[in-house]
Amino acid sequence: MVEEQTEVLFPKAVIDRRVRELAGEITRDYAGREILIVGVLKGAFVFMADLIRGLGIPCSVDFVRLASYGDGSVSSGHVRITKDLETPIEGRDVLIVEDIVDTGITLSRLVEVLRGRRPASLRVCVFLDKWARRQVPFAADYVGFTISDVFVVGYGLDFNEKYRFLPDVCLLRDIA
Ligand code: 5GP
């Protein structure tokens, strides 16, 4: 049987500091405006909860959930919305908040769909960026940390629904 072992990559204190910095940057960039934060379920919910509590500007929140056809671990290129926004976004300043950008397929598709709804502005904030694995060109406007080609869990991120509760971001390793 294969079990997994975790090893801390970013401890909670380091995450907290970086999330406060990102919230400060967003607050400065959107000064005087009211943003709609769109969280991508499920992985982004912990990051989003911390991020909005660091903002010094008013925001409302909504969520989308996406599914990609394929084996579940690799984006297949076919992304569909399984839970859509409940808020019209036309004319709004929208900030998508996502856990990880990996191949870029999921976020580039979501941006394309939301852009079609004519928001006043649309930006993307990701907690983690695996830039070396990009298959389609995609650059987030705000990035928490850049990581290499490793699989991480914790701070909302799962492996088969496990580990989301961990306060630290951890590397996941298989052990026989
Ligand atoms: P992509 O950018 O390839 O379309 O997909 C990004 C999605 O793949 C993320 O939102 C996340 O759900 C999943 N993902 C990619 N890398 C990791 C990882 O290291 N850990 C976890 N838990 N999910 C990942």
Short mmCIF file of N, CA and C and ligand atoms in Angstrom, two decimals:
data_model
loop_
_atom_site.label_atom_id
_atom_site.label_comp_id
_atom_site.label_asym_id
_atom_site.label_seq_id
_atom_site.Cartn_x
_atom_site.Cartn_y
_atom_site.Cartn_z
N MET A 1 0.83 -1.20 0.00
CA MET A 1 0.00 0.00 0.00
C MET A 1 0.87 1.26 0.00
N VAL A 2 0.44 2.24 -0.77
CA VAL A 2 1.21 3.49 -0.82
C VAL A 2 0.62 4.48 0.17
N GLU A 3 1.47 5.01 1.02
CA GLU A 3 1.01 6.07 1.93
C GLU A 3 1.77 7.33 1.57
N GLU A 4 1.33 8.44 2.14
CA GLU A 4 2.01 9.69 1.84
C GLU A 4 2.64 10.26 3.11
N GLN A 5 3.64 11.08 2.87
CA GLN A 5 4.31 11.76 3.97
C GLN A 5 4.38 13.24 3.61
N THR A 6 4.20 14.11 4.58
CA THR A 6 4.25 15.54 4.28
C THR A 6 5.50 16.18 4.90
N GLU A 7 5.96 17.23 4.23
CA GLU A 7 7.13 17.96 4.72
C GLU A 7 6.84 19.45 4.51
N VAL A 8 7.03 20.25 5.55
CA VAL A 8 6.64 21.66 5.45
C VAL A 8 7.50 22.39 4.41
N LEU A 9 6.81 23.09 3.51
CA LEU A 9 7.49 23.93 2.51
C LEU A 9 7.38 25.40 2.93
N PHE A 10 6.16 25.87 3.19
CA PHE A 10 5.95 27.23 3.69
C PHE A 10 5.21 27.15 5.02
N PRO A 11 5.87 27.50 6.13
CA PRO A 11 5.18 27.48 7.41
C PRO A 11 4.14 28.61 7.51
N LYS A 12 3.19 28.43 8.41
CA LYS A 12 2.07 29.36 8.54
C LYS A 12 2.53 30.81 8.69
N ALA A 13 3.59 31.03 9.48
CA ALA A 13 4.04 32.41 9.73
C ALA A 13 4.52 33.07 8.43
N VAL A 14 5.18 32.30 7.60
CA VAL A 14 5.67 32.82 6.31
C VAL A 14 4.50 33.11 5.38
N ILE A 15 3.53 32.20 5.39
CA ILE A 15 2.31 32.40 4.56
C ILE A 15 1.60 33.66 5.01
N ASP A 16 1.39 33.79 6.33
CA ASP A 16 0.65 34.95 6.87
C ASP A 16 1.30 36.26 6.42
N ARG A 17 2.62 36.31 6.50
CA ARG A 17 3.35 37.54 6.14
C ARG A 17 3.14 37.85 4.65
N ARG A 18 3.27 36.84 3.82
CA ARG A 18 3.14 37.06 2.37
C ARG A 18 1.69 37.44 1.99
N VAL A 19 0.73 36.81 2.64
CA VAL A 19 -0.67 37.12 2.32
C VAL A 19 -0.99 38.56 2.73
N ARG A 20 -0.44 39.00 3.85
CA ARG A 20 -0.63 40.41 4.26
C ARG A 20 -0.03 41.36 3.24
N GLU A 21 1.16 41.00 2.72
CA GLU A 21 1.79 41.84 1.68
C GLU A 21 0.92 41.93 0.43
N LEU A 22 0.41 40.77 0.00
CA LEU A 22 -0.45 40.75 -1.20
C LEU A 22 -1.69 41.59 -0.98
N ALA A 23 -2.31 41.45 0.20
CA ALA A 23 -3.53 42.22 0.50
C ALA A 23 -3.22 43.72 0.48
N GLY A 24 -2.03 44.09 0.95
CA GLY A 24 -1.63 45.50 0.94
C GLY A 24 -1.47 46.02 -0.49
N GLU A 25 -0.86 45.18 -1.33
CA GLU A 25 -0.67 45.54 -2.75
C GLU A 25 -2.03 45.75 -3.44
N ILE A 26 -2.94 44.82 -3.20
CA ILE A 26 -4.27 44.88 -3.82
C ILE A 26 -5.02 46.11 -3.30
N THR A 27 -4.91 46.37 -2.02
CA THR A 27 -5.57 47.54 -1.42
C THR A 27 -5.08 48.83 -2.08
N ARG A 28 -3.77 48.93 -2.29
CA ARG A 28 -3.22 50.14 -2.93
C ARG A 28 -3.69 50.25 -4.38
N ASP A 29 -3.67 49.12 -5.10
CA ASP A 29 -4.03 49.15 -6.52
C ASP A 29 -5.50 49.49 -6.76
N TYR A 30 -6.35 49.10 -5.81
CA TYR A 30 -7.80 49.31 -6.01
C TYR A 30 -8.34 50.41 -5.10
N ALA A 31 -7.48 51.28 -4.62
CA ALA A 31 -7.92 52.33 -3.69
C ALA A 31 -9.13 53.09 -4.25
N GLY A 32 -10.14 53.28 -3.42
CA GLY A 32 -11.32 54.04 -3.83
C GLY A 32 -12.34 53.23 -4.63
N ARG A 33 -12.02 51.94 -4.89
CA ARG A 33 -12.96 51.11 -5.66
C ARG A 33 -13.48 49.97 -4.78
N GLU A 34 -14.55 49.35 -5.25
CA GLU A 34 -15.08 48.21 -4.52
C GLU A 34 -14.98 46.98 -5.41
N ILE A 35 -14.26 45.96 -4.96
CA ILE A 35 -14.02 44.83 -5.85
C ILE A 35 -14.91 43.64 -5.53
N LEU A 36 -15.11 42.84 -6.58
CA LEU A 36 -15.78 41.55 -6.40
C LEU A 36 -14.70 40.47 -6.48
N ILE A 37 -14.55 39.76 -5.38
CA ILE A 37 -13.55 38.68 -5.35
C ILE A 37 -14.23 37.39 -5.76
N VAL A 38 -13.68 36.74 -6.78
CA VAL A 38 -14.23 35.47 -7.25
C VAL A 38 -13.27 34.35 -6.84
N GLY A 39 -13.69 33.56 -5.88
CA GLY A 39 -12.86 32.44 -5.41
C GLY A 39 -13.14 31.20 -6.24
N VAL A 40 -12.07 30.47 -6.56
CA VAL A 40 -12.22 29.23 -7.32
C VAL A 40 -12.21 28.06 -6.32
N LEU A 41 -13.36 27.40 -6.24
CA LEU A 41 -13.51 26.27 -5.30
C LEU A 41 -12.83 25.03 -5.86
N LYS A 42 -12.34 24.12 -4.98
CA LYS A 42 -12.41 24.33 -3.55
C LYS A 42 -11.13 24.94 -2.99
N GLY A 43 -10.03 24.70 -3.68
CA GLY A 43 -8.70 24.93 -3.10
C GLY A 43 -8.40 26.32 -2.59
N ALA A 44 -9.10 27.34 -3.13
CA ALA A 44 -8.72 28.73 -2.81
C ALA A 44 -9.39 29.27 -1.54
N PHE A 45 -10.27 28.46 -0.91
CA PHE A 45 -11.11 29.07 0.13
C PHE A 45 -10.33 29.54 1.36
N VAL A 46 -9.27 28.85 1.72
CA VAL A 46 -8.51 29.27 2.92
C VAL A 46 -7.70 30.54 2.59
N PHE A 47 -7.03 30.52 1.46
CA PHE A 47 -6.25 31.68 1.01
C PHE A 47 -7.16 32.91 0.87
N MET A 48 -8.31 32.71 0.26
CA MET A 48 -9.24 33.82 0.04
C MET A 48 -9.72 34.40 1.37
N ALA A 49 -10.00 33.53 2.32
CA ALA A 49 -10.48 33.99 3.64
C ALA A 49 -9.43 34.86 4.32
N ASP A 50 -8.17 34.45 4.23
CA ASP A 50 -7.09 35.25 4.83
C ASP A 50 -6.88 36.55 4.05
N LEU A 51 -6.91 36.43 2.72
CA LEU A 51 -6.63 37.59 1.87
C LEU A 51 -7.65 38.72 2.11
N ILE A 52 -8.93 38.38 2.12
CA ILE A 52 -9.94 39.46 2.24
C ILE A 52 -9.89 40.12 3.61
N ARG A 53 -9.43 39.38 4.63
CA ARG A 53 -9.35 40.00 5.95
C ARG A 53 -8.15 40.94 6.07
N GLY A 54 -7.25 40.90 5.08
CA GLY A 54 -6.13 41.84 5.06
C GLY A 54 -6.40 43.06 4.20
N LEU A 55 -7.53 43.04 3.48
CA LEU A 55 -7.82 44.16 2.57
C LEU A 55 -8.33 45.37 3.34
N GLY A 56 -7.92 46.54 2.88
CA GLY A 56 -8.41 47.77 3.49
C GLY A 56 -9.45 48.45 2.62
N ILE A 57 -10.06 47.70 1.71
CA ILE A 57 -11.10 48.25 0.83
C ILE A 57 -12.31 47.31 0.89
N PRO A 58 -13.51 47.86 0.58
CA PRO A 58 -14.68 46.99 0.60
C PRO A 58 -14.65 45.97 -0.53
N CYS A 59 -15.13 44.78 -0.26
CA CYS A 59 -15.22 43.78 -1.32
C CYS A 59 -16.46 42.92 -1.10
N SER A 60 -16.98 42.39 -2.19
CA SER A 60 -17.97 41.33 -2.05
C SER A 60 -17.33 40.06 -2.61
N VAL A 61 -17.93 38.93 -2.29
CA VAL A 61 -17.33 37.66 -2.71
C VAL A 61 -18.34 36.79 -3.44
N ASP A 62 -17.84 35.98 -4.34
CA ASP A 62 -18.64 34.97 -5.01
C ASP A 62 -17.68 33.83 -5.35
N PHE A 63 -18.24 32.72 -5.80
CA PHE A 63 -17.41 31.53 -6.05
C PHE A 63 -17.78 30.87 -7.37
N VAL A 64 -16.78 30.26 -7.99
CA VAL A 64 -17.03 29.35 -9.11
C VAL A 64 -16.38 28.02 -8.78
N ARG A 65 -16.91 26.99 -9.41
CA ARG A 65 -16.24 25.70 -9.31
C ARG A 65 -16.04 25.18 -10.72
N LEU A 66 -14.87 24.65 -10.98
CA LEU A 66 -14.52 24.22 -12.33
C LEU A 66 -14.17 22.75 -12.32
N ALA A 67 -14.42 22.11 -13.44
CA ALA A 67 -13.99 20.71 -13.59
C ALA A 67 -13.26 20.60 -14.90
N SER A 68 -12.17 19.85 -14.89
CA SER A 68 -11.52 19.60 -16.18
C SER A 68 -11.67 18.13 -16.49
N TYR A 69 -12.05 17.84 -17.71
CA TYR A 69 -12.15 16.44 -18.12
C TYR A 69 -10.75 15.87 -18.12
N GLY A 70 -10.61 14.63 -17.74
CA GLY A 70 -9.28 14.02 -17.74
C GLY A 70 -9.13 13.17 -16.50
N ASP A 71 -7.90 12.89 -16.12
CA ASP A 71 -7.70 11.95 -15.01
C ASP A 71 -7.71 12.63 -13.65
N GLY A 72 -7.92 13.93 -13.63
CA GLY A 72 -8.05 14.60 -12.34
C GLY A 72 -6.77 15.20 -11.82
N SER A 73 -5.62 14.70 -12.24
CA SER A 73 -4.38 15.25 -11.71
C SER A 73 -3.70 16.18 -12.71
N VAL A 74 -4.09 16.06 -13.97
CA VAL A 74 -3.49 16.91 -15.00
C VAL A 74 -4.62 17.59 -15.77
N SER A 75 -4.48 18.88 -15.99
CA SER A 75 -5.51 19.58 -16.76
C SER A 75 -5.54 19.04 -18.18
N SER A 76 -6.74 18.78 -18.67
CA SER A 76 -6.86 18.16 -19.99
C SER A 76 -7.05 19.17 -21.10
N GLY A 77 -7.36 20.41 -20.71
CA GLY A 77 -7.60 21.39 -21.75
C GLY A 77 -9.08 21.66 -21.93
N HIS A 78 -9.94 20.78 -21.40
CA HIS A 78 -11.38 20.99 -21.47
C HIS A 78 -11.87 21.34 -20.08
N VAL A 79 -12.19 22.61 -19.90
CA VAL A 79 -12.59 23.06 -18.57
C VAL A 79 -14.05 23.50 -18.64
N ARG A 80 -14.85 23.06 -17.69
CA ARG A 80 -16.23 23.56 -17.66
C ARG A 80 -16.57 24.06 -16.27
N ILE A 81 -17.53 24.97 -16.22
CA ILE A 81 -17.96 25.52 -14.94
C ILE A 81 -19.05 24.62 -14.38
N THR A 82 -18.82 24.07 -13.19
CA THR A 82 -19.85 23.22 -12.57
C THR A 82 -20.66 24.00 -11.54
N LYS A 83 -20.12 25.11 -11.07
CA LYS A 83 -20.89 26.04 -10.22
C LYS A 83 -20.55 27.44 -10.69
N ASP A 84 -21.55 28.14 -11.17
CA ASP A 84 -21.28 29.46 -11.75
C ASP A 84 -21.46 30.56 -10.69
N LEU A 85 -21.05 31.76 -11.05
CA LEU A 85 -21.24 32.92 -10.19
C LEU A 85 -22.73 33.18 -9.99
N GLU A 86 -23.05 33.77 -8.83
CA GLU A 86 -24.43 34.19 -8.60
C GLU A 86 -24.59 35.69 -8.83
N THR A 87 -23.46 36.36 -9.09
CA THR A 87 -23.44 37.82 -9.24
C THR A 87 -23.17 38.21 -10.69
N PRO A 88 -23.94 39.12 -11.27
CA PRO A 88 -23.56 39.65 -12.58
C PRO A 88 -22.27 40.47 -12.44
N ILE A 89 -21.36 40.33 -13.38
CA ILE A 89 -20.07 41.03 -13.22
C ILE A 89 -19.87 42.17 -14.20
N GLU A 90 -20.85 42.40 -15.07
CA GLU A 90 -20.70 43.48 -16.05
C GLU A 90 -20.46 44.81 -15.32
N GLY A 91 -19.40 45.50 -15.72
CA GLY A 91 -19.08 46.80 -15.14
C GLY A 91 -18.40 46.74 -13.78
N ARG A 92 -18.16 45.53 -13.25
CA ARG A 92 -17.54 45.41 -11.93
C ARG A 92 -16.02 45.25 -12.04
N ASP A 93 -15.31 45.63 -10.98
CA ASP A 93 -13.89 45.32 -10.86
C ASP A 93 -13.78 43.94 -10.23
N VAL A 94 -13.31 42.98 -11.02
CA VAL A 94 -13.32 41.57 -10.58
C VAL A 94 -11.90 41.08 -10.36
N LEU A 95 -11.70 40.42 -9.23
CA LEU A 95 -10.40 39.80 -8.93
C LEU A 95 -10.63 38.31 -8.69
N ILE A 96 -10.10 37.48 -9.58
CA ILE A 96 -10.18 36.02 -9.40
C ILE A 96 -9.11 35.61 -8.40
N VAL A 97 -9.49 34.77 -7.45
CA VAL A 97 -8.52 34.26 -6.47
C VAL A 97 -8.48 32.74 -6.60
N GLU A 98 -7.29 32.24 -6.92
CA GLU A 98 -7.11 30.80 -7.19
C GLU A 98 -5.96 30.27 -6.35
N ASP A 99 -5.99 28.97 -6.07
CA ASP A 99 -4.93 28.38 -5.25
C ASP A 99 -3.60 28.28 -6.00
N ILE A 100 -3.64 27.60 -7.17
CA ILE A 100 -2.39 27.33 -7.90
C ILE A 100 -2.60 27.53 -9.39
N VAL A 101 -1.66 28.13 -10.06
CA VAL A 101 -1.63 28.05 -11.52
C VAL A 101 -0.48 27.13 -11.90
N ASP A 102 -0.85 26.12 -12.68
CA ASP A 102 0.10 25.06 -13.02
C ASP A 102 0.32 25.10 -14.54
N THR A 103 -0.46 24.35 -15.31
CA THR A 103 -0.33 24.44 -16.78
C THR A 103 -0.87 25.77 -17.29
N GLY A 104 -1.77 26.38 -16.53
CA GLY A 104 -2.39 27.64 -16.95
C GLY A 104 -3.71 27.44 -17.68
N ILE A 105 -4.04 26.18 -17.95
CA ILE A 105 -5.23 25.89 -18.76
C ILE A 105 -6.51 26.33 -18.05
N THR A 106 -6.63 25.99 -16.77
CA THR A 106 -7.86 26.31 -16.03
C THR A 106 -8.08 27.82 -15.97
N LEU A 107 -7.06 28.55 -15.55
CA LEU A 107 -7.25 30.00 -15.37
C LEU A 107 -7.41 30.73 -16.69
N SER A 108 -6.70 30.31 -17.72
CA SER A 108 -6.85 31.04 -18.98
C SER A 108 -8.27 30.85 -19.51
N ARG A 109 -8.84 29.66 -19.29
CA ARG A 109 -10.23 29.42 -19.73
C ARG A 109 -11.21 30.24 -18.89
N LEU A 110 -10.99 30.27 -17.58
CA LEU A 110 -11.91 31.03 -16.71
C LEU A 110 -11.86 32.52 -17.05
N VAL A 111 -10.65 33.02 -17.29
CA VAL A 111 -10.51 34.44 -17.64
C VAL A 111 -11.25 34.73 -18.95
N GLU A 112 -11.11 33.82 -19.90
CA GLU A 112 -11.79 34.00 -21.19
C GLU A 112 -13.32 34.07 -21.00
N VAL A 113 -13.84 33.16 -20.18
CA VAL A 113 -15.30 33.12 -19.93
C VAL A 113 -15.76 34.40 -19.23
N LEU A 114 -15.04 34.79 -18.18
CA LEU A 114 -15.47 35.96 -17.41
C LEU A 114 -15.28 37.26 -18.20
N ARG A 115 -14.24 37.30 -19.01
CA ARG A 115 -14.04 38.50 -19.83
C ARG A 115 -15.22 38.73 -20.78
N GLY A 116 -15.81 37.65 -21.23
CA GLY A 116 -16.97 37.72 -22.12
C GLY A 116 -18.18 38.37 -21.45
N ARG A 117 -18.15 38.46 -20.13
CA ARG A 117 -19.27 39.08 -19.40
C ARG A 117 -19.04 40.56 -19.14
N ARG A 118 -18.01 41.09 -19.73
CA ARG A 118 -17.69 42.51 -19.75
C ARG A 118 -17.55 43.19 -18.38
N PRO A 119 -16.66 42.65 -17.54
CA PRO A 119 -16.36 43.37 -16.29
C PRO A 119 -15.59 44.65 -16.60
N ALA A 120 -15.60 45.62 -15.67
CA ALA A 120 -14.82 46.85 -15.88
C ALA A 120 -13.34 46.51 -15.90
N SER A 121 -12.93 45.59 -15.02
CA SER A 121 -11.55 45.11 -15.02
C SER A 121 -11.55 43.68 -14.50
N LEU A 122 -10.52 42.95 -14.90
CA LEU A 122 -10.41 41.55 -14.48
C LEU A 122 -8.95 41.22 -14.23
N ARG A 123 -8.65 40.89 -12.98
CA ARG A 123 -7.28 40.50 -12.64
C ARG A 123 -7.31 39.17 -11.92
N VAL A 124 -6.11 38.57 -11.78
CA VAL A 124 -6.02 37.25 -11.15
C VAL A 124 -4.96 37.27 -10.06
N CYS A 125 -5.33 36.72 -8.92
CA CYS A 125 -4.40 36.56 -7.80
C CYS A 125 -4.28 35.08 -7.49
N VAL A 126 -3.06 34.55 -7.57
CA VAL A 126 -2.86 33.13 -7.23
C VAL A 126 -1.95 33.03 -6.01
N PHE A 127 -2.24 32.03 -5.21
CA PHE A 127 -1.39 31.81 -4.04
C PHE A 127 -0.05 31.22 -4.47
N LEU A 128 -0.09 30.21 -5.34
CA LEU A 128 1.14 29.55 -5.79
C LEU A 128 1.21 29.53 -7.32
N ASP A 129 2.41 29.70 -7.84
CA ASP A 129 2.62 29.71 -9.29
C ASP A 129 3.70 28.71 -9.66
N LYS A 130 3.30 27.67 -10.41
CA LYS A 130 4.29 26.69 -10.92
C LYS A 130 4.64 27.11 -12.35
N TRP A 131 5.34 28.21 -12.47
CA TRP A 131 5.54 28.82 -13.79
C TRP A 131 6.26 27.90 -14.77
N ALA A 132 7.13 27.02 -14.28
CA ALA A 132 7.91 26.17 -15.17
C ALA A 132 7.06 25.12 -15.88
N ARG A 133 5.83 24.92 -15.42
CA ARG A 133 4.98 23.87 -16.00
C ARG A 133 3.92 24.41 -16.96
N ARG A 134 4.02 25.69 -17.26
CA ARG A 134 3.00 26.30 -18.10
C ARG A 134 2.90 25.65 -19.48
N GLN A 135 1.67 25.34 -19.92
CA GLN A 135 1.44 24.82 -21.29
C GLN A 135 0.79 25.87 -22.16
N VAL A 136 0.09 26.82 -21.53
CA VAL A 136 -0.47 27.94 -22.28
C VAL A 136 0.03 29.21 -21.62
N PRO A 137 0.25 30.27 -22.39
CA PRO A 137 0.78 31.49 -21.76
C PRO A 137 -0.23 32.06 -20.78
N PHE A 138 0.18 32.21 -19.55
CA PHE A 138 -0.72 32.82 -18.57
C PHE A 138 0.12 33.45 -17.46
N ALA A 139 -0.11 34.71 -17.21
CA ALA A 139 0.61 35.39 -16.11
C ALA A 139 -0.42 35.97 -15.15
N ALA A 140 -0.30 35.61 -13.87
CA ALA A 140 -1.21 36.17 -12.86
C ALA A 140 -0.74 37.58 -12.50
N ASP A 141 -1.67 38.41 -12.06
CA ASP A 141 -1.32 39.79 -11.68
C ASP A 141 -0.70 39.84 -10.29
N TYR A 142 -1.13 38.93 -9.42
CA TYR A 142 -0.59 38.86 -8.06
C TYR A 142 -0.24 37.40 -7.77
N VAL A 143 0.99 37.18 -7.26
CA VAL A 143 1.45 35.82 -6.98
C VAL A 143 2.01 35.76 -5.56
N GLY A 144 1.52 34.80 -4.79
CA GLY A 144 2.04 34.62 -3.42
C GLY A 144 3.46 34.10 -3.45
N PHE A 145 3.63 32.88 -3.95
CA PHE A 145 4.94 32.25 -4.04
C PHE A 145 5.06 31.51 -5.38
N THR A 146 6.27 31.51 -5.92
CA THR A 146 6.55 30.67 -7.08
C THR A 146 7.18 29.38 -6.57
N ILE A 147 6.69 28.24 -7.09
CA ILE A 147 7.26 26.95 -6.67
C ILE A 147 7.67 26.14 -7.88
N SER A 148 8.52 25.14 -7.64
CA SER A 148 8.96 24.29 -8.75
C SER A 148 7.93 23.18 -8.96
N ASP A 149 8.30 22.18 -9.73
CA ASP A 149 7.38 21.10 -10.07
C ASP A 149 7.28 20.09 -8.92
N VAL A 150 6.57 20.50 -7.88
CA VAL A 150 6.35 19.62 -6.72
C VAL A 150 4.85 19.59 -6.46
N PHE A 151 4.37 18.57 -5.76
CA PHE A 151 2.95 18.52 -5.42
C PHE A 151 2.78 18.96 -3.97
N VAL A 152 1.92 19.94 -3.77
CA VAL A 152 1.78 20.50 -2.43
C VAL A 152 0.35 20.34 -1.90
N VAL A 153 0.25 20.27 -0.59
CA VAL A 153 -1.05 20.17 0.09
C VAL A 153 -1.03 21.10 1.30
N GLY A 154 -2.22 21.25 1.89
CA GLY A 154 -2.34 22.09 3.08
C GLY A 154 -2.79 23.49 2.71
N TYR A 155 -3.22 24.27 3.72
CA TYR A 155 -3.69 25.65 3.49
C TYR A 155 -4.79 25.64 2.42
N GLY A 156 -5.69 24.69 2.52
CA GLY A 156 -6.82 24.59 1.58
C GLY A 156 -6.61 23.61 0.43
N LEU A 157 -5.36 23.26 0.19
CA LEU A 157 -5.04 22.36 -0.93
C LEU A 157 -5.11 20.89 -0.50
N ASP A 158 -5.64 20.06 -1.38
CA ASP A 158 -5.86 18.67 -0.98
C ASP A 158 -5.10 17.67 -1.83
N PHE A 159 -5.13 16.44 -1.35
CA PHE A 159 -4.83 15.27 -2.17
C PHE A 159 -5.95 14.29 -1.84
N ASN A 160 -6.81 14.00 -2.81
CA ASN A 160 -7.99 13.16 -2.56
C ASN A 160 -8.79 13.64 -1.35
N GLU A 161 -8.98 14.95 -1.25
CA GLU A 161 -9.75 15.60 -0.17
C GLU A 161 -9.06 15.57 1.19
N LYS A 162 -7.84 15.04 1.25
CA LYS A 162 -7.11 15.05 2.52
C LYS A 162 -6.19 16.28 2.60
N TYR A 163 -5.82 16.65 3.79
CA TYR A 163 -4.79 17.66 4.08
C TYR A 163 -5.20 19.13 3.94
N ARG A 164 -6.45 19.41 3.56
CA ARG A 164 -6.83 20.82 3.39
C ARG A 164 -6.68 21.61 4.69
N PHE A 165 -6.86 20.93 5.81
CA PHE A 165 -6.87 21.61 7.12
C PHE A 165 -5.47 22.01 7.61
N LEU A 166 -4.42 21.49 7.00
CA LEU A 166 -3.06 21.79 7.49
C LEU A 166 -2.79 23.30 7.41
N PRO A 167 -2.27 23.93 8.45
CA PRO A 167 -2.00 25.37 8.41
C PRO A 167 -0.80 25.74 7.54
N ASP A 168 0.12 24.80 7.35
CA ASP A 168 1.31 25.05 6.52
C ASP A 168 1.09 24.49 5.10
N VAL A 169 1.84 25.00 4.14
CA VAL A 169 1.88 24.36 2.82
C VAL A 169 2.97 23.29 2.88
N CYS A 170 2.61 22.07 2.51
CA CYS A 170 3.53 20.95 2.65
C CYS A 170 3.75 20.23 1.33
N LEU A 171 4.95 19.69 1.19
CA LEU A 171 5.24 18.81 0.06
C LEU A 171 4.64 17.45 0.37
N LEU A 172 4.12 16.81 -0.66
CA LEU A 172 3.56 15.47 -0.47
C LEU A 172 4.47 14.46 -1.14
N ARG A 173 4.88 13.49 -0.36
CA ARG A 173 5.74 12.44 -0.93
C ARG A 173 5.08 11.10 -0.73
N ASP A 174 5.23 10.21 -1.73
CA ASP A 174 4.75 8.84 -1.58
C ASP A 174 5.77 8.03 -0.81
N ILE A 175 5.27 7.22 0.11
CA ILE A 175 6.19 6.26 0.72
C ILE A 175 5.59 4.87 0.58
N ALA A 176 6.40 3.90 0.27
CA ALA A 176 5.86 2.56 0.02
C ALA A 176 5.47 1.90 1.33
P1 5GP B 1 -3.86 24.13 -14.32
O1 5GP B 1 -3.17 25.45 -14.14
O2 5GP B 1 -2.90 23.04 -14.73
O3 5GP B 1 -5.04 24.17 -15.25
O4 5GP B 1 -4.48 23.60 -12.97
C1 5GP B 1 -4.37 24.20 -11.75
C2 5GP B 1 -5.13 23.36 -10.75
O5 5GP B 1 -4.49 22.08 -10.60
C3 5GP B 1 -5.11 24.00 -9.38
O6 5GP B 1 -6.21 24.84 -9.18
C4 5GP B 1 -5.16 22.79 -8.47
O7 5GP B 1 -6.51 22.39 -8.27
C5 5GP B 1 -4.46 21.69 -9.25
N1 5GP B 1 -3.05 21.58 -8.81
C6 5GP B 1 -1.95 21.85 -9.54
N2 5GP B 1 -0.84 21.64 -8.82
C7 5GP B 1 -1.25 21.22 -7.60
C8 5GP B 1 -0.55 20.86 -6.40
O8 5GP B 1 0.68 20.87 -6.28
N3 5GP B 1 -1.32 20.50 -5.33
C9 5GP B 1 -2.69 20.47 -5.37
N4 5GP B 1 -3.33 20.11 -4.25
N5 5GP B 1 -3.38 20.82 -6.49
C10 5GP B 1 -2.66 21.18 -7.59
#
